[in-house]
C-alpha cells in the first residue's frame, strides 16, 4: 500500500456505499466487506463503537497489492521448506487480511510484538521479507532491528510476547508518550491457543490495572496445532476482556477493511491514554500449523472448503472489480510483481551464507559474559576435535 495515512485521507473519496446492518447475521462480528465483496458502509460492534473506513481508490488497490504479495511470498517460503531450503515454515495462508489490516493500521511510532506467523505484519512494517527466512533456515536469529522497524523479534514461546509487550507499553506510559494524537501505542499478536497460557492472562491483568497503551490482537485461526477452539474456551474469546476490565471486539479477520478499522480505533484509544483493549480477529488457518504438521489428521475437508469461500483476497478482488476501482491490467501487474518478488526471495535464500557454528555465541549478550566465553572455548575444542575426520 502507498505510504501515508490510509483511511484518513480526504483525496478522491468514492461515494459512500449503502449502509447496512449485521450483513453477516452475526451481531458479534464487525464486517465491512462481505465474502462476496459487497461493501458495508458502517457497522456497530459489540463494543458499541461504530466502525467505518474511508479509503481512496489508490489505497484500496494498495491493500489488495499487500494481500497478494504477502500470500505469494508465504507460498514461496513453504515451497522452499519443502525443497529442503528451510528447516521449518509457519504459513500465514488465510490470515493475510488480519495481518495486513492491523499492520497498516499501525502508525509509524507504534511498536508491534509478533509471534512466529506475522510475516504480513512484518511486511507492512517495511522489513525485508527475507528476514524471517534466515531465521527459519537456521542461519541467523532474525536479522532486523526491532527499534528501527518498531517490530520486535519473532517469539516462539507461546504467549510470552504479550508480557514483553505489556512491560514495553507500561514503559511508554511512564515515559509520558501517550495522551495525544502522536502518542505511542503497542500491539501484541497471539493466537487462540495462547489465550489459555498463564502469560497471556497475566498480561491482561497488568495491562488493565496499569492502563497500558496496548492492543491485544488475537488471531483466532480456530486451531492451536491440532487443538480446536472448543478446547480453549466456552465463550467467544473477545468477551474475556470484560472480565479483565477493558473492551473487547470480534472482527472478521478475513476482511481487511474491518480489521483495519477496528485496529486503528483500538490503537488510537491506546495512544490517547484510554488503556488496553482486545481484538479477536476471527479467521482460519488454511494451511498446516507449520510444515511439520499434517492437518488432514484432525480436521475435515468440508470445513476448509467452507472457509475457502470466505477468502480475504477473493472478496477484495470482487469488490475492486464490482466498483471498477481496478481492471484486469492492474490485477495482472500485481501478480507479476508478486512473481518477481518471489523469485528474488528464492534467489536470495539460496545465496545465504552458512555461518560459522561458533558465531551462535556472538549475539547472546551485547558485551559477552564469562560463562559464555567458557562455553565458546569448550565448543571450539569440541568442534576442532572433528578436524580430519569425515564429520
Ligand atoms: C509455552 C509453549 N508451549 C507449547 C509450545 C508448542 N506450540 C507451538 S505452536 C503451539 C500452538 C499455538 O496455537 P495458537 O496460539 O492458536 O497460535 P497459531 O499457531 O494457531 O497461530 C504450541 C502449543 C510453545 N511453542 N510454547
Ligand atoms: Mg491458533
XYZ file of C-alpha atoms and ligand atoms in Angstrom:
418
model
C 0.000 0.000 0.000
C 1.162 3.518 -0.690
C 2.877 5.219 2.205
C 0.997 7.866 4.154
C -2.019 7.621 6.304
C -4.538 5.345 4.627
C -8.096 5.819 5.643
C -7.600 9.289 6.988
C -7.254 10.836 3.559
C -9.893 13.061 2.006
C -8.471 12.854 -1.519
C -10.565 11.283 -4.246
C -13.001 9.521 -1.989
C -15.683 7.385 -3.543
C -19.331 7.887 -2.870
C -20.186 6.054 0.333
C -21.677 2.622 -0.238
C -25.064 1.750 1.126
C -25.320 1.464 4.853
C -26.056 -1.971 6.197
C -26.562 -3.654 9.446
C -25.403 -7.095 10.524
C -24.835 -8.330 6.975
C -23.249 -11.457 8.360
C -26.268 -12.157 10.512
C -23.775 -12.245 13.346
C -24.176 -9.222 15.602
C -20.920 -10.098 17.322
C -18.794 -9.782 14.183
C -17.589 -6.466 12.778
C -17.562 -6.756 8.996
C -17.237 -4.098 6.286
C -16.680 -6.362 3.286
C -18.783 -9.481 2.829
C -17.301 -12.693 1.427
C -18.862 -11.832 -1.944
C -17.140 -8.458 -1.953
C -20.043 -6.208 -1.001
C -19.147 -3.096 0.977
C -20.932 -2.208 4.166
C -20.734 1.482 4.958
C -20.524 1.194 8.711
C -21.249 -1.280 11.404
C -21.660 -1.034 15.157
C -19.543 -3.530 17.017
C -20.405 -5.454 20.163
C -18.430 -2.751 21.968
C -20.970 -0.120 20.851
C -18.442 1.611 18.563
C -19.414 2.481 15.004
C -16.725 1.279 12.601
C -16.102 2.551 9.062
C -13.241 3.189 6.672
C -12.850 5.842 4.035
C -10.070 4.902 1.639
C -9.158 6.421 -1.693
C -9.157 4.125 -4.735
C -5.383 4.069 -4.628
C -5.441 2.971 -1.015
C -7.920 0.184 -1.753
C -5.642 -1.033 -4.526
C -2.680 -0.779 -2.179
C -4.345 -3.049 0.357
C -5.087 -5.580 -2.360
C -1.465 -5.487 -3.501
C -0.272 -6.105 0.062
C -2.574 -9.117 0.425
C -1.414 -10.702 -2.822
C 2.264 -10.066 -2.140
C 2.301 -11.484 1.354
C 0.423 -14.579 0.199
C 2.820 -15.158 -2.670
C 5.943 -14.704 -0.548
C 4.485 -17.044 2.053
C 3.781 -19.686 -0.603
C 7.359 -19.355 -1.828
C 8.661 -19.879 1.708
C 6.537 -23.009 2.067
C 7.923 -24.307 -1.242
C 11.475 -23.565 -0.124
C 10.913 -25.590 3.028
C 9.515 -28.480 1.007
C 12.667 -28.412 -1.099
C 14.864 -28.601 1.984
C 15.991 -24.973 1.948
C 14.289 -24.006 5.220
C 14.137 -26.055 8.390
C 10.533 -25.091 9.052
C 7.914 -22.569 7.970
C 4.795 -21.288 9.741
C 2.460 -20.207 6.965
C 0.066 -17.259 7.235
C -2.214 -18.620 4.495
C -5.771 -17.430 5.178
C -4.689 -14.812 7.709
C -3.466 -12.168 5.261
C -6.309 -9.718 5.925
C -5.952 -9.907 9.699
C -2.260 -9.122 9.355
C -2.358 -6.503 6.621
C -5.383 -4.747 8.138
C -3.797 -4.449 11.568
C -0.300 -3.883 10.165
C -1.426 -0.946 8.052
C -3.441 0.455 10.960
C -0.237 0.932 12.938
C 1.225 4.407 12.899
C 4.963 4.842 12.400
C 5.655 5.305 16.115
C 3.726 2.193 17.232
C 5.526 -0.939 18.408
C 4.483 -4.488 17.480
C 5.249 -7.749 19.265
C 4.694 -10.727 16.923
C 4.509 -14.495 17.294
C 6.219 -16.596 14.624
C 3.497 -16.244 11.972
C 3.242 -12.472 11.472
C 5.038 -12.281 8.127
C 2.290 -9.985 6.813
C 2.706 -7.501 9.650
C 6.469 -7.667 9.201
C 5.970 -6.772 5.547
C 3.766 -3.815 6.457
C 6.426 -2.551 8.864
C 8.797 -2.219 5.914
C 11.102 -5.081 6.890
C 12.723 -7.029 4.071
C 10.627 -10.233 3.783
C 13.858 -12.234 3.512
C 14.490 -11.686 7.228
C 12.300 -14.430 8.725
C 13.606 -16.888 6.137
C 17.099 -16.584 7.574
C 15.637 -17.457 10.939
C 13.750 -20.490 9.616
C 16.776 -21.570 7.589
C 18.776 -21.530 10.800
C 21.461 -19.160 9.580
C 20.606 -16.218 11.844
C 18.434 -15.265 14.788
C 16.188 -12.935 12.782
C 18.185 -10.093 11.382
C 16.044 -6.984 11.760
C 16.479 -4.212 14.293
C 13.300 -4.093 16.444
C 13.873 -0.469 17.375
C 14.403 0.713 13.830
C 11.323 -1.003 12.416
C 9.185 -0.973 15.560
C 8.652 -4.700 15.211
C 10.060 -6.977 17.876
C 11.736 -10.335 17.221
C 9.577 -13.367 16.490
C 8.631 -15.247 19.654
C 8.136 -19.000 19.578
C 7.298 -19.376 23.270
C 3.524 -19.228 23.161
C 2.137 -16.072 24.747
C 5.458 -14.796 26.147
C 5.449 -11.734 23.908
C 2.218 -10.469 25.484
C 4.149 -9.915 28.715
C 7.017 -8.277 26.859
C 4.505 -6.019 25.131
C 2.809 -5.172 28.415
C 6.070 -4.175 30.046
C 7.031 -2.156 26.992
C 3.629 -0.432 26.925
C 3.839 0.377 30.641
C 7.220 1.959 29.888
C 5.699 4.019 27.072
C 3.094 5.354 29.506
C 5.690 6.038 32.217
C 7.776 7.954 29.685
C 4.767 10.203 29.103
C 4.437 9.178 25.463
C 0.661 8.751 25.499
C -2.215 11.168 25.737
C -2.308 12.716 22.289
C -2.625 12.041 18.603
C 1.095 11.472 18.196
C 1.231 9.231 21.240
C 2.646 5.736 21.010
C 0.641 2.546 21.045
C 1.749 -1.077 21.288
C 0.201 -4.154 19.709
C 0.722 -7.744 20.826
C -0.114 -10.593 18.453
C -1.042 -14.043 19.689
C -3.255 -16.980 18.780
C -6.425 -18.594 20.098
C -4.382 -21.313 21.779
C -2.237 -18.729 23.522
C -5.283 -17.411 25.379
C -5.027 -20.488 27.626
C -1.496 -19.580 28.670
C -0.868 -18.064 32.075
C 1.390 -15.454 30.498
C -1.438 -14.034 28.399
C -3.841 -13.823 31.321
C -1.164 -12.176 33.465
C -0.527 -9.714 30.659
C -4.255 -8.899 30.606
C -4.206 -8.152 34.344
C -1.094 -5.990 34.257
C -2.104 -4.081 31.155
C -5.531 -3.434 32.647
C -4.558 -2.213 36.094
C -1.702 -0.086 34.747
C -3.827 1.242 31.882
C -1.115 0.272 29.404
C -1.416 1.634 25.845
C -1.691 -1.857 24.412
C -3.850 -3.641 21.867
C -4.083 -7.390 22.365
C -4.580 -8.736 18.854
C -5.678 -12.360 18.900
C -5.792 -14.114 15.549
C -8.328 -16.793 16.242
C -7.465 -19.158 13.401
C -9.561 -21.885 15.063
C -6.657 -24.183 15.945
C -3.671 -24.493 18.217
C -1.820 -27.071 16.157
C -4.399 -29.898 16.335
C -6.434 -28.497 19.238
C -9.667 -26.857 18.077
C -11.071 -23.688 19.594
C -13.607 -25.551 21.760
C -10.674 -26.894 23.764
C -9.623 -23.344 24.669
C -12.853 -21.613 25.572
C -16.582 -21.859 26.218
C -17.201 -18.194 25.454
C -16.180 -16.084 22.464
C -12.617 -15.030 23.173
C -13.248 -11.300 22.815
C -15.709 -11.431 25.718
C -12.946 -12.410 28.104
C -11.748 -8.808 28.009
C -14.726 -7.708 30.108
C -13.535 -9.849 32.999
C -10.206 -8.060 32.945
C -11.787 -4.629 32.741
C -11.176 -3.482 29.192
C -13.131 -3.523 25.928
C -13.169 -6.468 23.558
C -14.379 -6.766 19.992
C -14.588 -9.526 17.433
C -13.784 -8.598 13.860
C -13.990 -10.578 10.645
C -10.305 -11.363 10.306
C -10.744 -12.206 6.617
C -11.955 -8.669 5.965
C -9.012 -6.310 5.594
C -11.200 -3.203 5.808
C -12.915 -4.156 9.057
C -9.658 -5.322 10.584
C -8.079 -2.008 9.689
C -10.982 -0.021 11.166
C -11.082 -1.965 14.410
C -7.307 -1.976 14.894
C -6.968 1.727 14.100
C -9.671 2.581 16.626
C -8.120 0.447 19.371
C -4.614 1.780 18.688
C -5.806 5.374 18.745
C -7.616 4.772 22.027
C -4.423 3.341 23.472
C -2.270 6.247 22.287
C -4.801 8.695 23.664
C -4.387 7.228 27.119
C -7.539 5.123 27.208
C -5.742 1.900 28.015
C -5.769 -1.609 26.584
C -8.293 -3.499 24.523
C -8.670 -6.935 22.993
C -9.369 -7.623 19.336
C -10.349 -11.118 18.317
C -9.726 -11.420 14.585
C -11.943 -14.316 13.578
C -10.145 -16.154 10.812
C -8.907 -19.550 9.698
C -5.539 -21.162 9.209
C -5.925 -22.529 5.666
C -2.653 -24.417 5.682
C -0.837 -26.602 8.155
C 0.203 -25.277 11.559
C 3.783 -25.459 10.304
C 5.405 -27.534 7.598
C 5.871 -30.254 10.256
C 2.129 -30.655 10.653
C -0.479 -32.673 8.740
C -3.891 -31.029 9.298
C -5.788 -33.773 7.453
C -5.354 -35.852 10.605
C -7.564 -33.616 12.718
C -9.914 -31.593 10.501
C -12.266 -32.397 7.673
C -12.075 -31.114 4.112
C -15.573 -29.583 4.168
C -14.541 -27.247 6.973
C -11.601 -26.000 4.941
C -13.848 -25.581 1.900
C -16.343 -23.521 3.902
C -13.557 -21.123 4.839
C -12.233 -21.076 1.293
C -15.460 -19.310 0.380
C -14.523 -16.527 2.813
C -11.114 -15.938 1.291
C -9.729 -12.477 2.134
C -8.171 -11.817 -1.271
C -11.060 -13.060 -3.394
C -13.508 -10.755 -1.633
C -11.239 -7.727 -2.052
C -10.805 -8.527 -5.730
C -14.561 -8.900 -6.182
C -15.073 -5.510 -4.547
C -12.433 -3.783 -6.697
C -13.962 -5.270 -9.845
C -17.533 -4.507 -8.882
C -16.730 -0.874 -8.069
C -14.440 -0.560 -11.100
C -11.577 0.516 -8.859
C -9.214 -1.866 -10.642
C -9.128 -3.543 -14.037
C -7.532 -6.691 -15.413
C -4.298 -4.831 -16.221
C -3.939 -3.919 -12.573
C -4.523 -7.476 -11.363
C -2.014 -8.818 -13.904
C 0.556 -6.232 -12.861
C 0.169 -7.146 -9.169
C 0.539 -10.849 -9.996
C 3.658 -10.082 -11.998
C 5.162 -8.054 -9.146
C 4.410 -10.920 -6.736
C 6.026 -13.415 -9.103
C 9.164 -11.305 -9.416
C 9.437 -10.724 -5.667
C 9.024 -14.442 -5.001
C 11.835 -15.299 -7.426
C 14.023 -12.666 -5.824
C 13.256 -14.124 -2.400
C 14.178 -17.608 -3.589
C 17.444 -16.490 -5.159
C 18.495 -14.617 -2.051
C 17.638 -17.544 0.235
C 19.747 -19.907 -1.856
C 22.631 -17.419 -1.713
C 22.548 -17.074 2.093
C 25.975 -17.841 3.536
C 26.246 -20.554 6.144
C 27.562 -19.002 9.334
C 30.476 -20.474 11.248
C 28.856 -22.533 14.040
C 30.745 -20.658 16.740
C 29.009 -17.397 15.798
C 25.934 -18.636 17.666
C 27.593 -17.232 20.789
C 28.054 -13.772 19.310
C 24.737 -12.075 19.972
C 23.569 -13.609 23.227
C 24.678 -10.570 25.258
C 25.831 -7.225 23.924
C 29.150 -7.458 25.811
C 29.536 -11.201 26.331
C 29.864 -12.892 29.729
C 32.478 -15.106 31.457
C 30.157 -18.124 31.334
C 29.533 -17.626 27.647
C 33.264 -17.210 26.971
C 33.865 -20.541 28.693
C 31.145 -22.235 26.644
C 32.599 -20.806 23.457
C 36.043 -22.189 24.339
C 34.548 -25.605 25.100
C 32.599 -25.558 21.868
C 35.673 -24.641 19.820
C 37.604 -27.507 21.408
C 34.762 -29.912 20.628
C 34.408 -28.617 17.075
C 38.147 -28.854 16.402
C 38.096 -32.489 17.555
C 36.398 -33.353 14.244
C 39.237 -31.973 12.187
C 40.481 -34.519 9.702
C 37.511 -36.822 10.310
C 34.707 -37.338 7.824
C 32.226 -35.360 10.035
C 4.992 -22.215 26.044
C 4.853 -23.084 24.837
N 4.122 -24.214 24.920
C 3.954 -25.000 23.833
C 4.542 -24.675 22.642
C 4.344 -25.548 21.414
N 3.442 -24.868 20.475
C 3.930 -24.238 19.387
S 2.715 -23.522 18.485
C 1.511 -24.061 19.549
C 0.071 -23.737 19.295
C -0.239 -22.273 19.296
O -1.551 -22.058 18.871
P -2.152 -20.605 18.737
O -1.830 -19.798 19.933
O -3.582 -20.753 18.386
O -1.319 -19.950 17.534
P -1.285 -20.393 15.985
O -0.087 -21.267 15.821
O -2.559 -21.071 15.666
O -1.096 -19.127 15.205
C 2.076 -24.795 20.581
C 1.303 -25.419 21.668
C 5.329 -23.496 22.605
N 5.920 -23.087 21.477
N 5.449 -22.703 23.692
Mg -4.458 -20.725 16.516
